[in-house]
PDB file of C-alpha atoms and ligand atoms in Angstrom:
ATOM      1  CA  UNK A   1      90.498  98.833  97.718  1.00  0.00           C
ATOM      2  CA  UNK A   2      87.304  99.163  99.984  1.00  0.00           C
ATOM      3  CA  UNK A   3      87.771 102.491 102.105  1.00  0.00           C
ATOM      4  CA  UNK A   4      85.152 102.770 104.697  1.00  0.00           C
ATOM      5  CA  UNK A   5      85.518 106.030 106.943  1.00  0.00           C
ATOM      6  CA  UNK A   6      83.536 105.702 110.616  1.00  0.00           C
ATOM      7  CA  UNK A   7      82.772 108.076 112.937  1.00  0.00           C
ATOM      8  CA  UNK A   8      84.898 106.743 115.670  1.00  0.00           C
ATOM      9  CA  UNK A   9      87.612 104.220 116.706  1.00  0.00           C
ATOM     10  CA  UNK A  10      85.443 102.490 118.689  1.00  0.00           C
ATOM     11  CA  UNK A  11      82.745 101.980 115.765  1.00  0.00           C
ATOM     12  CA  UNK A  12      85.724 100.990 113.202  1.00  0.00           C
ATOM     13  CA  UNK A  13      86.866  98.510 115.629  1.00  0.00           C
ATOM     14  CA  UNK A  14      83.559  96.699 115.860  1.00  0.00           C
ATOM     15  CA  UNK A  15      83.183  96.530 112.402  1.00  0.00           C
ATOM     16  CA  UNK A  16      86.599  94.858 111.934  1.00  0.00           C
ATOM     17  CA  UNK A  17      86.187  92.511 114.223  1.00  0.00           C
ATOM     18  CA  UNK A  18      82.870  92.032 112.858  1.00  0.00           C
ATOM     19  CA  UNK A  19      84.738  91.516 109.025  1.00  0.00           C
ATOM     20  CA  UNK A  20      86.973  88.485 111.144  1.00  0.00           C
ATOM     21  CA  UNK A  21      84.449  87.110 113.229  1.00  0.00           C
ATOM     22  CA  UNK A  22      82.452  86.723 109.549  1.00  0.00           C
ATOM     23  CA  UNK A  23      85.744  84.739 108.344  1.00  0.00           C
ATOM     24  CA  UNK A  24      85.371  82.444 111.678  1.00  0.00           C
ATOM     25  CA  UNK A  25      81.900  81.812 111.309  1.00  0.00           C
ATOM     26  CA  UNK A  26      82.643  80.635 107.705  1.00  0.00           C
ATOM     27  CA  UNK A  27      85.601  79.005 108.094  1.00  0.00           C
ATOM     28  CA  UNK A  28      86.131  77.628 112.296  1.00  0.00           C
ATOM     29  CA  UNK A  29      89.934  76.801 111.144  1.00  0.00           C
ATOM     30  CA  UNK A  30      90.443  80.054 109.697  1.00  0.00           C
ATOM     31  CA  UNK A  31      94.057  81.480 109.375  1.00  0.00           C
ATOM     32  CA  UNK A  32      94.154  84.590 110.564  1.00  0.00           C
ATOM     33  CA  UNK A  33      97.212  87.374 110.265  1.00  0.00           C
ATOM     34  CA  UNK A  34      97.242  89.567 113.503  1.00  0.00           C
ATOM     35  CA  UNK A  35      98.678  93.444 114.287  1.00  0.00           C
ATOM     36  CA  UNK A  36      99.967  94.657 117.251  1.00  0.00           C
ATOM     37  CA  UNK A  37      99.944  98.763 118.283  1.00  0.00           C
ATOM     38  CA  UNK A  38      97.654 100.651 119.498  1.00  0.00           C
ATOM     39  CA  UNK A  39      95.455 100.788 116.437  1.00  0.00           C
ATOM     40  CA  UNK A  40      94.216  97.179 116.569  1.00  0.00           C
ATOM     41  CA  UNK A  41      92.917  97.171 120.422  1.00  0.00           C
ATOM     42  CA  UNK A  42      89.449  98.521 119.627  1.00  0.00           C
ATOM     43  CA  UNK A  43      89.165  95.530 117.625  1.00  0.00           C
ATOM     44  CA  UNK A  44      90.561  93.099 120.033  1.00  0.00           C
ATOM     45  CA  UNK A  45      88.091  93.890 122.828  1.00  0.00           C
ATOM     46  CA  UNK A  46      85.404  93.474 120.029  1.00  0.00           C
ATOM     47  CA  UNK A  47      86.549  89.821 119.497  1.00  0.00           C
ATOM     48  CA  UNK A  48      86.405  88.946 123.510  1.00  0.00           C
ATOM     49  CA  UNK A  49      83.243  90.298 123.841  1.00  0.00           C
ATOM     50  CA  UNK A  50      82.148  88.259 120.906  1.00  0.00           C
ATOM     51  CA  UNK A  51      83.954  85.564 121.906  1.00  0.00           C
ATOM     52  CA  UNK A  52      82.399  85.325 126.051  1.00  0.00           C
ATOM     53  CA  UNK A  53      79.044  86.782 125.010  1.00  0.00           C
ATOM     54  CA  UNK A  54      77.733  85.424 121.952  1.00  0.00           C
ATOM     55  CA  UNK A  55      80.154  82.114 121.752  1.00  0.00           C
ATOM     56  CA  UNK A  56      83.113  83.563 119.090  1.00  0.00           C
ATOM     57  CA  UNK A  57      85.270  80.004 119.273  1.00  0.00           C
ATOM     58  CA  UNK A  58      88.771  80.187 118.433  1.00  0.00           C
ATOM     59  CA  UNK A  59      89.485  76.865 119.210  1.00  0.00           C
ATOM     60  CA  UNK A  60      90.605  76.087 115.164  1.00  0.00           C
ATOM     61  CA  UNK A  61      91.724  79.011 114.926  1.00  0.00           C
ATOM     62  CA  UNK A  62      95.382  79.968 113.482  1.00  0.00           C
ATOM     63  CA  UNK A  63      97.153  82.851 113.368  1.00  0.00           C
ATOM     64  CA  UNK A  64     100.559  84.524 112.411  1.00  0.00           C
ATOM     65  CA  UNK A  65     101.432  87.667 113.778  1.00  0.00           C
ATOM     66  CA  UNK A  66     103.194  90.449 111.858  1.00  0.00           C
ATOM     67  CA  UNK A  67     106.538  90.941 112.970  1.00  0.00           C
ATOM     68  CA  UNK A  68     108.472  90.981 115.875  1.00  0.00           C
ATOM     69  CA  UNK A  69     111.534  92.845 118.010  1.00  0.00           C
ATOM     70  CA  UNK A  70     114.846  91.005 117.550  1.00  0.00           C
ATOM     71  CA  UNK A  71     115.771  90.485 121.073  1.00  0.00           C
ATOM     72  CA  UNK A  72     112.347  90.520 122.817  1.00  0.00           C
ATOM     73  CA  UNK A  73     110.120  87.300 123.910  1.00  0.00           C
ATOM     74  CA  UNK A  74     107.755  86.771 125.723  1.00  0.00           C
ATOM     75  CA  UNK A  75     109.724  87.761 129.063  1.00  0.00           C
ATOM     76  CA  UNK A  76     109.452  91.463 127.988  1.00  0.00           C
ATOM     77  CA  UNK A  77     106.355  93.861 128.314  1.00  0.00           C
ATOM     78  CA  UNK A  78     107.049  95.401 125.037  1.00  0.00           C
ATOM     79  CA  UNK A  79     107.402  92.450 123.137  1.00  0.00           C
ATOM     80  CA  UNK A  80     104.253  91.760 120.799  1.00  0.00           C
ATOM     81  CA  UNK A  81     104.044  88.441 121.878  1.00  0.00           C
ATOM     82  CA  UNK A  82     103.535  89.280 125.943  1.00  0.00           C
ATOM     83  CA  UNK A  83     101.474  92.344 123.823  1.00  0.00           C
ATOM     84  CA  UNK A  84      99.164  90.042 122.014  1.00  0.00           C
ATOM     85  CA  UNK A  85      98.667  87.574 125.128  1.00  0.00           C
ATOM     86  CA  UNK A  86      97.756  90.262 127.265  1.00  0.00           C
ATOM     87  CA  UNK A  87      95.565  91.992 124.447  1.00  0.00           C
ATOM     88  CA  UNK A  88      93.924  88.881 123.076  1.00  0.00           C
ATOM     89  CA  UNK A  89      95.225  85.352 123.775  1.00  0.00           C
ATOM     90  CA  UNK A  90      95.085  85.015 127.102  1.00  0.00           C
ATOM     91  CA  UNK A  91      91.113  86.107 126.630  1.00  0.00           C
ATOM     92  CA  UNK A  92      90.000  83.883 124.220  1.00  0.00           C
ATOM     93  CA  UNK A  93      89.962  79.844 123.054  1.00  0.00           C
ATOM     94  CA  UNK A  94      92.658  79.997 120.951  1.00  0.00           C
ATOM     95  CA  UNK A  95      95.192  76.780 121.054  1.00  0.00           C
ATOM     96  CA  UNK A  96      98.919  77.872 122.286  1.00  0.00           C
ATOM     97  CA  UNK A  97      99.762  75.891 120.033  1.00  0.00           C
ATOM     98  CA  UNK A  98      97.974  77.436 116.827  1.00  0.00           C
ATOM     99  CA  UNK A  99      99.508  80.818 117.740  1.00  0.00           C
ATOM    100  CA  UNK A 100     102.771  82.125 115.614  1.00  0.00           C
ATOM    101  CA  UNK A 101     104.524  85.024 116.285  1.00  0.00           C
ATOM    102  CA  UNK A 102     108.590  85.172 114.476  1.00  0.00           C
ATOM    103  CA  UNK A 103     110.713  84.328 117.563  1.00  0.00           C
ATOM    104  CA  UNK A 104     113.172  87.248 118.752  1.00  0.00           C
ATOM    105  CA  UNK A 105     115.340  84.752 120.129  1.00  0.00           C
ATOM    106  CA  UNK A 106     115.983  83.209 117.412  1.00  0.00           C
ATOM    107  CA  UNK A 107     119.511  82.290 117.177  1.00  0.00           C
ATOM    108  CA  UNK A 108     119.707  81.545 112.760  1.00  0.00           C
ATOM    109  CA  UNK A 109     117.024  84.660 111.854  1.00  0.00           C
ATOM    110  CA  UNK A 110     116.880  83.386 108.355  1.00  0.00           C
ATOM    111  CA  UNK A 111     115.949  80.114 108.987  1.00  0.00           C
ATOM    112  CA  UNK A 112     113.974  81.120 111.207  1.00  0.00           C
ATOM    113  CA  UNK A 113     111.790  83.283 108.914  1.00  0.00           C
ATOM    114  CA  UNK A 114     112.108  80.812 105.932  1.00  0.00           C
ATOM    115  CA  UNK A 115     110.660  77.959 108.185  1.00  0.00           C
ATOM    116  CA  UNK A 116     107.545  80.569 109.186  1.00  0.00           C
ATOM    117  CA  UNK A 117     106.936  81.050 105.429  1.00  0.00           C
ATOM    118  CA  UNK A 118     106.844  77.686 104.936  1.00  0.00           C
ATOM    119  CA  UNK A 119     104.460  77.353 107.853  1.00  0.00           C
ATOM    120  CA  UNK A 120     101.725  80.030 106.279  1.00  0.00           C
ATOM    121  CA  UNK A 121     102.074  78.159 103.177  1.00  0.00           C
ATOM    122  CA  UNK A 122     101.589  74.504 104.094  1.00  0.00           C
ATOM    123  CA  UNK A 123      98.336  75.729 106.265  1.00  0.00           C
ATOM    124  CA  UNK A 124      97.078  76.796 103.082  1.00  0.00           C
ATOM    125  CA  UNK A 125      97.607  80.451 103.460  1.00  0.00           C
ATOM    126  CA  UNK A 126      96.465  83.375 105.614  1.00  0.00           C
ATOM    127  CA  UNK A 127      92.675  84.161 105.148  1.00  0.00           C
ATOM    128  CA  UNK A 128      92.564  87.588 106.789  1.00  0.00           C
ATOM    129  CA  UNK A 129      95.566  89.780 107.417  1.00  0.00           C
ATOM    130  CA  UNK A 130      94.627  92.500 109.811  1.00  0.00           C
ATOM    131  CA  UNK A 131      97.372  95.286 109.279  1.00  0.00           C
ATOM    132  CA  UNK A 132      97.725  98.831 110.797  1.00  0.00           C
ATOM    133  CA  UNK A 133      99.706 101.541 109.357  1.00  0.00           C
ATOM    134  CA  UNK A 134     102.743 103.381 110.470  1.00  0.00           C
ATOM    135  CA  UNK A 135     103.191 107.623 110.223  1.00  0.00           C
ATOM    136  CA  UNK A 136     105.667 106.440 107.255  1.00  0.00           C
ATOM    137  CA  UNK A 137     103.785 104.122 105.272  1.00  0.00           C
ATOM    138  CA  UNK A 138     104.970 101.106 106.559  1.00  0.00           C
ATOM    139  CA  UNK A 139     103.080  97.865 107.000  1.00  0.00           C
ATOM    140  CA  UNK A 140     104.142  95.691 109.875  1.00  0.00           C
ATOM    141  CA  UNK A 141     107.734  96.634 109.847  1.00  0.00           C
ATOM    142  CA  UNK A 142     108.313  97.118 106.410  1.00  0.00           C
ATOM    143  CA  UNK A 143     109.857 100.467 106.271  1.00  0.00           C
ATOM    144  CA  UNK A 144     110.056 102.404 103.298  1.00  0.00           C
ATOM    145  CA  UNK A 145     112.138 101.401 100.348  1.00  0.00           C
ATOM    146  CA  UNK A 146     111.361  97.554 101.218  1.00  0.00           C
ATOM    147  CA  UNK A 147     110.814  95.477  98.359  1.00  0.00           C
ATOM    148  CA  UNK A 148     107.487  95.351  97.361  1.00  0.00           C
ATOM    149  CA  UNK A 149     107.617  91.568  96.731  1.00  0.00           C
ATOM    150  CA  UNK A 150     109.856  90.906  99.989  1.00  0.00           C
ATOM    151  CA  UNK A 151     109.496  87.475 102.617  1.00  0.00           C
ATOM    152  CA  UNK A 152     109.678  87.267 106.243  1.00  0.00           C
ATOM    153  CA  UNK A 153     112.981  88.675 107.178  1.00  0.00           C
ATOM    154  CA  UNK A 154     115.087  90.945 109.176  1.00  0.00           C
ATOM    155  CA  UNK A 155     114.444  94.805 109.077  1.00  0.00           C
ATOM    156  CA  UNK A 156     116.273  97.898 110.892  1.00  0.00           C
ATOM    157  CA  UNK A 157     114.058  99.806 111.588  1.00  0.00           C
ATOM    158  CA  UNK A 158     113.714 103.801 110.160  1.00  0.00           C
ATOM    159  CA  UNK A 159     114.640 106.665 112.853  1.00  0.00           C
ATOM    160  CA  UNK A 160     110.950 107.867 112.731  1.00  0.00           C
ATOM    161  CA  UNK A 161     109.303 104.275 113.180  1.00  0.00           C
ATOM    162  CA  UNK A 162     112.021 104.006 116.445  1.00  0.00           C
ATOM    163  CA  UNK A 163     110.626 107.961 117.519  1.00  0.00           C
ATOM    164  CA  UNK A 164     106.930 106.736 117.496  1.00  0.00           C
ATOM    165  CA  UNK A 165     107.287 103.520 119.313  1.00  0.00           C
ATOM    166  CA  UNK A 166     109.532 105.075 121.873  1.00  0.00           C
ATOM    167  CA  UNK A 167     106.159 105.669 123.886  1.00  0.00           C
ATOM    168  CA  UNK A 168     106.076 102.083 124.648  1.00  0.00           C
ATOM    169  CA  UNK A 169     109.727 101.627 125.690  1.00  0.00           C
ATOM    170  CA  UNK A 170     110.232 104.937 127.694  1.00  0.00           C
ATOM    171  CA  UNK A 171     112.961 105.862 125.628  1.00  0.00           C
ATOM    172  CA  UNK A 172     114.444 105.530 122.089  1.00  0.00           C
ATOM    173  CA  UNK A 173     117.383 104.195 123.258  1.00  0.00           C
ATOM    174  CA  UNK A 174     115.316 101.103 124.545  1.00  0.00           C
ATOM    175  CA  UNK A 175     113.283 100.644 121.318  1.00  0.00           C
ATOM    176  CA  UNK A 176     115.332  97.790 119.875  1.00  0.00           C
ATOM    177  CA  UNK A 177     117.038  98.393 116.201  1.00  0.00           C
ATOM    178  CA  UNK A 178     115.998  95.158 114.286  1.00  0.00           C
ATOM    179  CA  UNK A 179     112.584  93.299 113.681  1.00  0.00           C
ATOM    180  CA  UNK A 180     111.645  90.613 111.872  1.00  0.00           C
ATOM    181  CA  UNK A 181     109.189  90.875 109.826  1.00  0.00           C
ATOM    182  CA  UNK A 182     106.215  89.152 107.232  1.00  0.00           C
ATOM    183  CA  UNK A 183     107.025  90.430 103.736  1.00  0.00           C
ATOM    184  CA  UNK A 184     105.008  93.054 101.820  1.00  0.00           C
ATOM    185  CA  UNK A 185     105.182  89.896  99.802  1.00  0.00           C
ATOM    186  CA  UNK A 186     104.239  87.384 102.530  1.00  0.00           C
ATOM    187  CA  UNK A 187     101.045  90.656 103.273  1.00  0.00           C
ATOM    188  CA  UNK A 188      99.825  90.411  99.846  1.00  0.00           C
ATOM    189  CA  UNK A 189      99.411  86.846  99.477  1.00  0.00           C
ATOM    190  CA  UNK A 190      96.624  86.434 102.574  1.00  0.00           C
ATOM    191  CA  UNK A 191      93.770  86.297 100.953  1.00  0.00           C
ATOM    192  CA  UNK A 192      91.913  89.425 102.182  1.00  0.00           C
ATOM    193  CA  UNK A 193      94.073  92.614 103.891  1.00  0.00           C
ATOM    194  CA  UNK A 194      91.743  94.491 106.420  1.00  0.00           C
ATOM    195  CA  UNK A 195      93.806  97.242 107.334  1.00  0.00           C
ATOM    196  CA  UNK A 196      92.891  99.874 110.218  1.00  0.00           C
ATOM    197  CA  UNK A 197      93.714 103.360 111.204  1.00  0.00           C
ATOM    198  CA  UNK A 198      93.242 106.068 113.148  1.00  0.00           C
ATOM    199  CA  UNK A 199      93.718 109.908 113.788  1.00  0.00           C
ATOM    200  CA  UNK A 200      95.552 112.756 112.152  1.00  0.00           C
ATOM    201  CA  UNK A 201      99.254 111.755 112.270  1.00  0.00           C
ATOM    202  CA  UNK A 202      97.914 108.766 109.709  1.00  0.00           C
ATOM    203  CA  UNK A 203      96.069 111.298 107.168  1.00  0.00           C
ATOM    204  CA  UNK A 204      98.936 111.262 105.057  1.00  0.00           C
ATOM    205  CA  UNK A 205     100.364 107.555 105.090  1.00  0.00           C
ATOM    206  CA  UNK A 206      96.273 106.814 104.568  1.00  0.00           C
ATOM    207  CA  UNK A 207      96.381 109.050 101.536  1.00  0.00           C
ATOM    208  CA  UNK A 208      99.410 108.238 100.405  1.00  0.00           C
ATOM    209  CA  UNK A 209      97.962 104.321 100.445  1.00  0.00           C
ATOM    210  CA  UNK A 210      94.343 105.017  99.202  1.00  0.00           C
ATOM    211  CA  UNK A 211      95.006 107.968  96.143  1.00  0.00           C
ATOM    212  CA  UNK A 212      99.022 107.904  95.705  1.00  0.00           C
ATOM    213  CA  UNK A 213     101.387 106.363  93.575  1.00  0.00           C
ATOM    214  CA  UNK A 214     102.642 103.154  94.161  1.00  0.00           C
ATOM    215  CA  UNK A 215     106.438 103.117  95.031  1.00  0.00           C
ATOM    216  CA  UNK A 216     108.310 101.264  98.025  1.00  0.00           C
ATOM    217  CA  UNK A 217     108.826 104.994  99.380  1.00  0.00           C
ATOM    218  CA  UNK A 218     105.005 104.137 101.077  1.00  0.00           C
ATOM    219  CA  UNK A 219     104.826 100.832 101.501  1.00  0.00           C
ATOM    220  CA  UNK A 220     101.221 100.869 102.051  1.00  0.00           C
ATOM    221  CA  UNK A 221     100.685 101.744  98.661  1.00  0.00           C
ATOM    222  CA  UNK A 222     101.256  98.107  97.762  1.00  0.00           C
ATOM    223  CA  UNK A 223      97.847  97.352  98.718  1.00  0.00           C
ATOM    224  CA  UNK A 224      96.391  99.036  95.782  1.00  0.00           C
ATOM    225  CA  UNK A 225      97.644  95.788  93.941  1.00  0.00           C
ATOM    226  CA  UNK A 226      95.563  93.035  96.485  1.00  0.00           C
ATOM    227  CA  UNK A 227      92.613  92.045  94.936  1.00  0.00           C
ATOM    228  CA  UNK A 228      90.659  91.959  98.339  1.00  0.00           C
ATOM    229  CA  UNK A 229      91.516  95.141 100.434  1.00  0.00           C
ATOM    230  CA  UNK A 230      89.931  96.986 103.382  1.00  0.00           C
ATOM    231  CA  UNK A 231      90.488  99.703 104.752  1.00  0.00           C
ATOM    232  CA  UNK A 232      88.735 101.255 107.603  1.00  0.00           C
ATOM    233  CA  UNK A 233      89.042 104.545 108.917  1.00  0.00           C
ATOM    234  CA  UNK A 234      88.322 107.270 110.911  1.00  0.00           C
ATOM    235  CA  UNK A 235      87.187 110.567 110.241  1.00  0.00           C
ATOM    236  CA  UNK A 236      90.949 112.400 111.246  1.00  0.00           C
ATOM    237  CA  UNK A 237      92.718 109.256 109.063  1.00  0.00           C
ATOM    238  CA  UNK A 238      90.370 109.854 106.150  1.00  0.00           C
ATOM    239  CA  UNK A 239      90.986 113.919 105.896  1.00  0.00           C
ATOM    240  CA  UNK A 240      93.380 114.124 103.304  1.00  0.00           C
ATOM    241  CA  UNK A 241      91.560 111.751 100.744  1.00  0.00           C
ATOM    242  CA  UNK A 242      90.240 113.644  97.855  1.00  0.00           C
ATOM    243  CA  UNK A 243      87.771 111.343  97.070  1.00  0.00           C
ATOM    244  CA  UNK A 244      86.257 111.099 100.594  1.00  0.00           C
ATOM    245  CA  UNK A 245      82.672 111.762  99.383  1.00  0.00           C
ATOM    246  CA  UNK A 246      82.734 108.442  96.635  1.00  0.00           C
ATOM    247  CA  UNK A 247      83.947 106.279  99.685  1.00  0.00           C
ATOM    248  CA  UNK A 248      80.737 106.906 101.662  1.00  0.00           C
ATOM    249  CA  UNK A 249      78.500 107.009  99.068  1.00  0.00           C
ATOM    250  CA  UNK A 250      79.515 103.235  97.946  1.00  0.00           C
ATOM    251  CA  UNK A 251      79.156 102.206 101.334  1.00  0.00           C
ATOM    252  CA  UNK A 252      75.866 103.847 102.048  1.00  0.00           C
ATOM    253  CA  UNK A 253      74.785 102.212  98.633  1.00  0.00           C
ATOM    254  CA  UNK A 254      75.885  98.722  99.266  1.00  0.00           C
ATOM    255  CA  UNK A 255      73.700  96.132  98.027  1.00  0.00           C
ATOM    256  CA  UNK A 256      72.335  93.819 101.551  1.00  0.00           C
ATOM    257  CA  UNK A 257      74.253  90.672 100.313  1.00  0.00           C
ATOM    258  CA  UNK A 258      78.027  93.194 100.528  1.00  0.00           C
ATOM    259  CA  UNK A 259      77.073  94.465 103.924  1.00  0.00           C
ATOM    260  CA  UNK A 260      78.905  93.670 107.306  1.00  0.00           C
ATOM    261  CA  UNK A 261      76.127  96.161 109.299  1.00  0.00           C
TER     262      UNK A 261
HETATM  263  C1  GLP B   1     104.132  99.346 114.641  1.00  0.00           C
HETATM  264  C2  GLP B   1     103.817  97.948 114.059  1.00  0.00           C
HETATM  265  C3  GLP B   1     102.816  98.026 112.958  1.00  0.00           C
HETATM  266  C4  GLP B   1     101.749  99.040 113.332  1.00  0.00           C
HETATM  267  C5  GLP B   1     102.343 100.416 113.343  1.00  0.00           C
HETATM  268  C6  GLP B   1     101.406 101.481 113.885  1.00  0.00           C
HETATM  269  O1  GLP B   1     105.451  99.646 114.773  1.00  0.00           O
HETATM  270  N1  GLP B   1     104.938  97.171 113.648  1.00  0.00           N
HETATM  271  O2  GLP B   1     102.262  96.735 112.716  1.00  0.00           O
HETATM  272  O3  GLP B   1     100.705  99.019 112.408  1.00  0.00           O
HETATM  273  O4  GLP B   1     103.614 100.452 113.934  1.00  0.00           O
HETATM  274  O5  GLP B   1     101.285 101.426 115.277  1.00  0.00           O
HETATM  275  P1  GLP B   1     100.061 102.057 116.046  1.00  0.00           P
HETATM  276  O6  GLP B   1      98.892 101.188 115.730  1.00  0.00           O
HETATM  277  O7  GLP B   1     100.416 102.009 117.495  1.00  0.00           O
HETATM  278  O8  GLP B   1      99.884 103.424 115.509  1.00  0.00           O
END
């Protein structure tokens, strides 16, 4: 795992999107796994700006999106697919068409999320997976005690995951019960994770992730397994990690070829 601690959101966001604009640049049909929350949006205005200033195409682009409320579409402001259209979509090239998101309307869920496995697997897999974090560990909305090897699937969500997106909804009685959600399974197998976050109330999910055990009790901790992990942070994130000093000093002392900036 790859822990990079910046001195701001705004900074951490430009190098992610930097990290994903690198994978388009490559690779013009590049799958790429999307987050929704608050934590990603630095990033997202990073990618317009790349994309209408210095020519960022997304035309090949696909992408897969995290999870989903059961219940919500696109007719509903709290949904993350009006989110993501209004965040990124509707800002950049990117086909309708190439854009996947699990469908809260679906009427068979499990269908449903076996036929978007299927999907990330016959495009050849996801090449980045951008991910935030939740207070409790989880990864898109895979609360704790999910399996560790777990698919696309349904997920009620945890009393404190339904407390912190409240803020969104107005109340907790709004927030919708059940998600679907992309595996810890289905997160592993992208072929890079570049996960973000940012202030305080993260410190100890971030530790937990970066110097814990691994157990399904933090989810996050599952990363520690991927072979290509990212993690960028910010200073308030990154206070609990013990080994705060070694992060910086490999990324100060990155050879040129391993650098982003
Ligand atoms: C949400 C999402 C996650 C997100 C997390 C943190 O509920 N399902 O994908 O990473 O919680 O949200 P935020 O970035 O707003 O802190």
């Amino acid at each position: 795992m790859e822990v990079i601690i910046k001195d701001s959101k705004k900074s951490a966001g430009i190098l992610g999107a930097k990290i994903i604009a690198d994978v388009i640049k490559k690779k013009p049909g590049a799958v790429i796994g999307l987050a929704t929350g608050s934590t990603p949006l630095g990033l997202y205005d990073e990618l317009v700006r790349l994309h209408r200033e210095e020519g960022l195409s997304f035309k090949e682009v696909t992408s897969f999106n995290l999870d989903e409320y059961v219940g919500l579409g696109i007719e509903h402001k709290c949904s993350f697919i009006s989110e993501m259209h209004q965040n990124l979509f509707s800002k950049i090239d990117i086909n309708n068409e190439s854009i996947n998101i699990p469908d809260g309307h679906a009427k068979n869920i499990p269908a449903m999320c076996s036929a978007y496995e299927e999907k990330i697997q016959n495009i050849g897999g996801i090449d980045i997976q951008l991910l935030g974090i939740g207070n409790d560990g989880h990864l898109g909305f895979n609360e704790p005690g999910s399996s560790l090897s777990s698919r696309t699937r349904l997920k009620t969500l945890s009393h404190e995951t339904l407390q912190a997106n409240a803020r969104h909804f107005g109340s907790i009685e709004q927030v919708p019960r059940h998600v679907v959600t992309m595996g810890l399974g289905t997160i592993m197998a992208a072929k890079t994770c570049l996960l973000l976050a940012f202030g305080e109330d993260k410190a100890e999910a971030v530790y937990q992730m970066v110097e814990g055990a691994v157990s399904a009790t933090w989810p996050g901790t599952i990363l520690q397994h991927h072979q290509r992990a990212v993690v960028i942070l910010d200073e308030a994130a990154a206070a609990k990690l013990k080994r705060r000093q070694y992060y910086n000093e490999v990324y100060a002392g990155k050879p040129d070829w391993q650098r982003w900036e």
